[in-house]
Amino acid sequence: MNYIKAFFQSESAGGISLLSAAILGVLVANSPMADQYFATMQIHLGPMTILEWVN
């Protein structure tokens, strides 16, 4: 648990998290789960879709 706390307090945590999310997104978008991935991106959260919130 201390490792996780220390990681998120480090300066590089944001960059590593963003890079990890981008890699995961590319892998899922190019996998058999692509249909579910793109359908999830079209779910509305308030006035915009998830895709619009992310971008």
mmCIF file of N, CA and C in Angstrom:
data_model
loop_
_atom_site.group_PDB
_atom_site.id
_atom_site.type_symbol
_atom_site.label_atom_id
_atom_site.label_comp_id
_atom_site.label_asym_id
_atom_site.label_seq_id
_atom_site.Cartn_x
_atom_site.Cartn_y
_atom_site.Cartn_z
ATOM 1 N N MET A 1 0.821 -1.190 0.000
ATOM 2 C CA MET A 1 0.000 0.000 0.000
ATOM 3 C C MET A 1 0.867 1.257 0.000
ATOM 4 N N ASN A 2 1.977 1.219 0.694
ATOM 5 C CA ASN A 2 2.871 2.373 0.715
ATOM 6 C C ASN A 2 3.462 2.644 -0.660
ATOM 7 N N TYR A 3 3.686 1.572 -1.434
ATOM 8 C CA TYR A 3 4.225 1.736 -2.782
ATOM 9 C C TYR A 3 3.250 2.523 -3.656
ATOM 10 N N ILE A 4 1.970 2.188 -3.548
ATOM 11 C CA ILE A 4 0.958 2.882 -4.353
ATOM 12 C C ILE A 4 0.880 4.349 -3.952
ATOM 13 N N LYS A 5 0.895 4.615 -2.663
ATOM 14 C CA LYS A 5 0.849 5.997 -2.175
ATOM 15 C C LYS A 5 2.078 6.766 -2.652
ATOM 16 N N ALA A 6 3.238 6.148 -2.561
ATOM 17 C CA ALA A 6 4.474 6.800 -2.997
ATOM 18 C C ALA A 6 4.455 7.054 -4.503
ATOM 19 N N PHE A 7 3.915 6.101 -5.258
ATOM 20 C CA PHE A 7 3.846 6.273 -6.709
ATOM 21 C C PHE A 7 3.011 7.494 -7.077
ATOM 22 N N PHE A 8 1.823 7.609 -6.491
ATOM 23 C CA PHE A 8 0.934 8.712 -6.853
ATOM 24 C C PHE A 8 1.400 10.057 -6.314
ATOM 25 N N GLN A 9 2.344 10.052 -5.399
ATOM 26 C CA GLN A 9 2.916 11.305 -4.920
ATOM 27 C C GLN A 9 4.133 11.725 -5.742
ATOM 28 N N SER A 10 4.609 10.839 -6.608
ATOM 29 C CA SER A 10 5.780 11.165 -7.417
ATOM 30 C C SER A 10 5.389 12.056 -8.595
ATOM 31 N N GLU A 11 6.362 12.776 -9.120
ATOM 32 C CA GLU A 11 6.113 13.686 -10.241
ATOM 33 C C GLU A 11 5.768 12.946 -11.530
ATOM 34 N N SER A 12 6.261 11.747 -11.675
ATOM 35 C CA SER A 12 6.045 11.006 -12.917
ATOM 36 C C SER A 12 4.741 10.216 -12.930
ATOM 37 N N ALA A 13 3.985 10.214 -11.853
ATOM 38 C CA ALA A 13 2.763 9.405 -11.767
ATOM 39 C C ALA A 13 1.759 9.772 -12.855
ATOM 40 N N GLY A 14 1.564 11.052 -13.101
ATOM 41 C CA GLY A 14 0.604 11.473 -14.122
ATOM 42 C C GLY A 14 0.980 10.999 -15.509
ATOM 43 N N GLY A 15 2.238 11.146 -15.859
ATOM 44 C CA GLY A 15 2.701 10.725 -17.177
ATOM 45 C C GLY A 15 2.629 9.228 -17.369
ATOM 46 N N ILE A 16 3.027 8.490 -16.349
ATOM 47 C CA ILE A 16 2.979 7.028 -16.433
ATOM 48 C C ILE A 16 1.537 6.550 -16.523
ATOM 49 N N SER A 17 0.645 7.157 -15.753
ATOM 50 C CA SER A 17 -0.774 6.783 -15.792
ATOM 51 C C SER A 17 -1.376 7.079 -17.160
ATOM 52 N N LEU A 18 -1.071 8.238 -17.719
ATOM 53 C CA LEU A 18 -1.587 8.613 -19.034
ATOM 54 C C LEU A 18 -1.063 7.679 -20.120
ATOM 55 N N LEU A 19 0.222 7.375 -20.088
ATOM 56 C CA LEU A 19 0.810 6.464 -21.065
ATOM 57 C C LEU A 19 0.196 5.073 -20.948
ATOM 58 N N SER A 20 0.002 4.599 -19.728
ATOM 59 C CA SER A 20 -0.602 3.282 -19.509
ATOM 60 C C SER A 20 -2.025 3.235 -20.051
ATOM 61 N N ALA A 21 -2.806 4.285 -19.801
ATOM 62 C CA ALA A 21 -4.184 4.333 -20.297
ATOM 63 C C ALA A 21 -4.214 4.366 -21.824
ATOM 64 N N ALA A 22 -3.299 5.100 -22.439
ATOM 65 C CA ALA A 22 -3.243 5.176 -23.900
ATOM 66 C C ALA A 22 -2.890 3.820 -24.503
ATOM 67 N N ILE A 23 -1.920 3.152 -23.929
ATOM 68 C CA ILE A 23 -1.525 1.825 -24.420
ATOM 69 C C ILE A 23 -2.671 0.841 -24.255
ATOM 70 N N LEU A 24 -3.331 0.873 -23.102
ATOM 71 C CA LEU A 24 -4.466 -0.017 -22.867
ATOM 72 C C LEU A 24 -5.585 0.255 -23.872
ATOM 73 N N GLY A 25 -5.867 1.520 -24.147
ATOM 74 C CA GLY A 25 -6.899 1.877 -25.114
ATOM 75 C C GLY A 25 -6.590 1.364 -26.508
ATOM 76 N N VAL A 26 -5.348 1.495 -26.936
ATOM 77 C CA VAL A 26 -4.945 1.006 -28.262
ATOM 78 C C VAL A 26 -5.063 -0.518 -28.327
ATOM 79 N N LEU A 27 -4.632 -1.191 -27.273
ATOM 80 C CA LEU A 27 -4.721 -2.653 -27.259
ATOM 81 C C LEU A 27 -6.168 -3.131 -27.307
ATOM 82 N N VAL A 28 -7.028 -2.517 -26.510
ATOM 83 C CA VAL A 28 -8.435 -2.927 -26.488
ATOM 84 C C VAL A 28 -9.120 -2.576 -27.806
ATOM 85 N N ALA A 29 -8.829 -1.420 -28.372
ATOM 86 C CA ALA A 29 -9.453 -1.002 -29.632
ATOM 87 C C ALA A 29 -9.062 -1.905 -30.796
ATOM 88 N N ASN A 30 -7.954 -2.597 -30.669
ATOM 89 C CA ASN A 30 -7.495 -3.495 -31.732
ATOM 90 C C ASN A 30 -7.639 -4.959 -31.344
ATOM 91 N N SER A 31 -8.517 -5.235 -30.414
ATOM 92 C CA SER A 31 -8.742 -6.598 -29.952
ATOM 93 C C SER A 31 -10.168 -7.022 -30.308
ATOM 94 N N PRO A 32 -10.523 -8.257 -29.997
ATOM 95 C CA PRO A 32 -11.911 -8.684 -30.226
ATOM 96 C C PRO A 32 -12.936 -7.887 -29.405
ATOM 97 N N MET A 33 -12.493 -7.138 -28.416
ATOM 98 C CA MET A 33 -13.397 -6.323 -27.596
ATOM 99 C C MET A 33 -13.631 -4.934 -28.185
ATOM 100 N N ALA A 34 -13.201 -4.703 -29.404
ATOM 101 C CA ALA A 34 -13.288 -3.373 -30.019
ATOM 102 C C ALA A 34 -14.723 -2.858 -30.095
ATOM 103 N N ASP A 35 -15.679 -3.722 -30.419
ATOM 104 C CA ASP A 35 -17.070 -3.270 -30.521
ATOM 105 C C ASP A 35 -17.576 -2.715 -29.191
ATOM 106 N N GLN A 36 -17.271 -3.414 -28.092
ATOM 107 C CA GLN A 36 -17.687 -2.936 -26.774
ATOM 108 C C GLN A 36 -16.967 -1.648 -26.412
ATOM 109 N N TYR A 37 -15.705 -1.547 -26.777
ATOM 110 C CA TYR A 37 -14.910 -0.350 -26.487
ATOM 111 C C TYR A 37 -15.521 0.871 -27.164
ATOM 112 N N PHE A 38 -15.809 0.757 -28.457
ATOM 113 C CA PHE A 38 -16.353 1.895 -29.192
ATOM 114 C C PHE A 38 -17.792 2.203 -28.766
ATOM 115 N N ALA A 39 -18.557 1.182 -28.381
ATOM 116 C CA ALA A 39 -19.906 1.425 -27.866
ATOM 117 C C ALA A 39 -19.839 2.173 -26.535
ATOM 118 N N THR A 40 -18.876 1.829 -25.702
ATOM 119 C CA THR A 40 -18.696 2.519 -24.422
ATOM 120 C C THR A 40 -18.342 3.980 -24.644
ATOM 121 N N MET A 41 -17.552 4.261 -25.647
ATOM 122 C CA MET A 41 -17.155 5.644 -25.926
ATOM 123 C C MET A 41 -18.343 6.514 -26.342
ATOM 124 N N GLN A 42 -19.461 5.898 -26.762
ATOM 125 C CA GLN A 42 -20.641 6.650 -27.205
ATOM 126 C C GLN A 42 -21.686 6.847 -26.104
ATOM 127 N N ILE A 43 -21.415 6.360 -24.892
ATOM 128 C CA ILE A 43 -22.344 6.546 -23.771
ATOM 129 C C ILE A 43 -22.335 8.012 -23.359
ATOM 130 N N HIS A 44 -23.517 8.562 -23.144
ATOM 131 C CA HIS A 44 -23.637 9.973 -22.759
ATOM 132 C C HIS A 44 -23.470 10.135 -21.254
ATOM 133 N N LEU A 45 -22.622 11.062 -20.867
ATOM 134 C CA LEU A 45 -22.470 11.502 -19.482
ATOM 135 C C LEU A 45 -22.812 12.981 -19.472
ATOM 136 N N GLY A 46 -24.038 13.275 -19.102
ATOM 137 C CA GLY A 46 -24.478 14.663 -19.184
ATOM 138 C C GLY A 46 -24.672 15.059 -20.634
ATOM 139 N N PRO A 47 -24.184 16.227 -21.021
ATOM 140 C CA PRO A 47 -24.425 16.715 -22.380
ATOM 141 C C PRO A 47 -23.496 16.119 -23.441
ATOM 142 N N MET A 48 -22.462 15.394 -23.033
ATOM 143 C CA MET A 48 -21.478 14.881 -23.995
ATOM 144 C C MET A 48 -21.267 13.383 -23.819
ATOM 145 N N THR A 49 -20.691 12.755 -24.851
ATOM 146 C CA THR A 49 -20.328 11.344 -24.769
ATOM 147 C C THR A 49 -19.001 11.205 -24.026
ATOM 148 N N ILE A 50 -18.676 9.979 -23.637
ATOM 149 C CA ILE A 50 -17.396 9.730 -22.973
ATOM 150 C C ILE A 50 -16.249 10.148 -23.881
ATOM 151 N N LEU A 51 -16.369 9.855 -25.175
ATOM 152 C CA LEU A 51 -15.328 10.241 -26.129
ATOM 153 C C LEU A 51 -15.109 11.747 -26.125
ATOM 154 N N GLU A 52 -16.184 12.513 -26.077
ATOM 155 C CA GLU A 52 -16.055 13.974 -26.049
ATOM 156 C C GLU A 52 -15.444 14.459 -24.738
ATOM 157 N N TRP A 53 -15.772 13.804 -23.622
ATOM 158 C CA TRP A 53 -15.176 14.187 -22.336
ATOM 159 C C TRP A 53 -13.675 13.920 -22.343
ATOM 160 N N VAL A 54 -13.281 12.777 -22.897
ATOM 161 C CA VAL A 54 -11.862 12.407 -22.918
ATOM 162 C C VAL A 54 -11.077 13.355 -23.808
ATOM 163 N N ASN A 55 -11.647 13.691 -24.955
ATOM 164 C CA ASN A 55 -10.941 14.571 -25.876
ATOM 165 C C ASN A 55 -11.121 16.006 -25.483
#
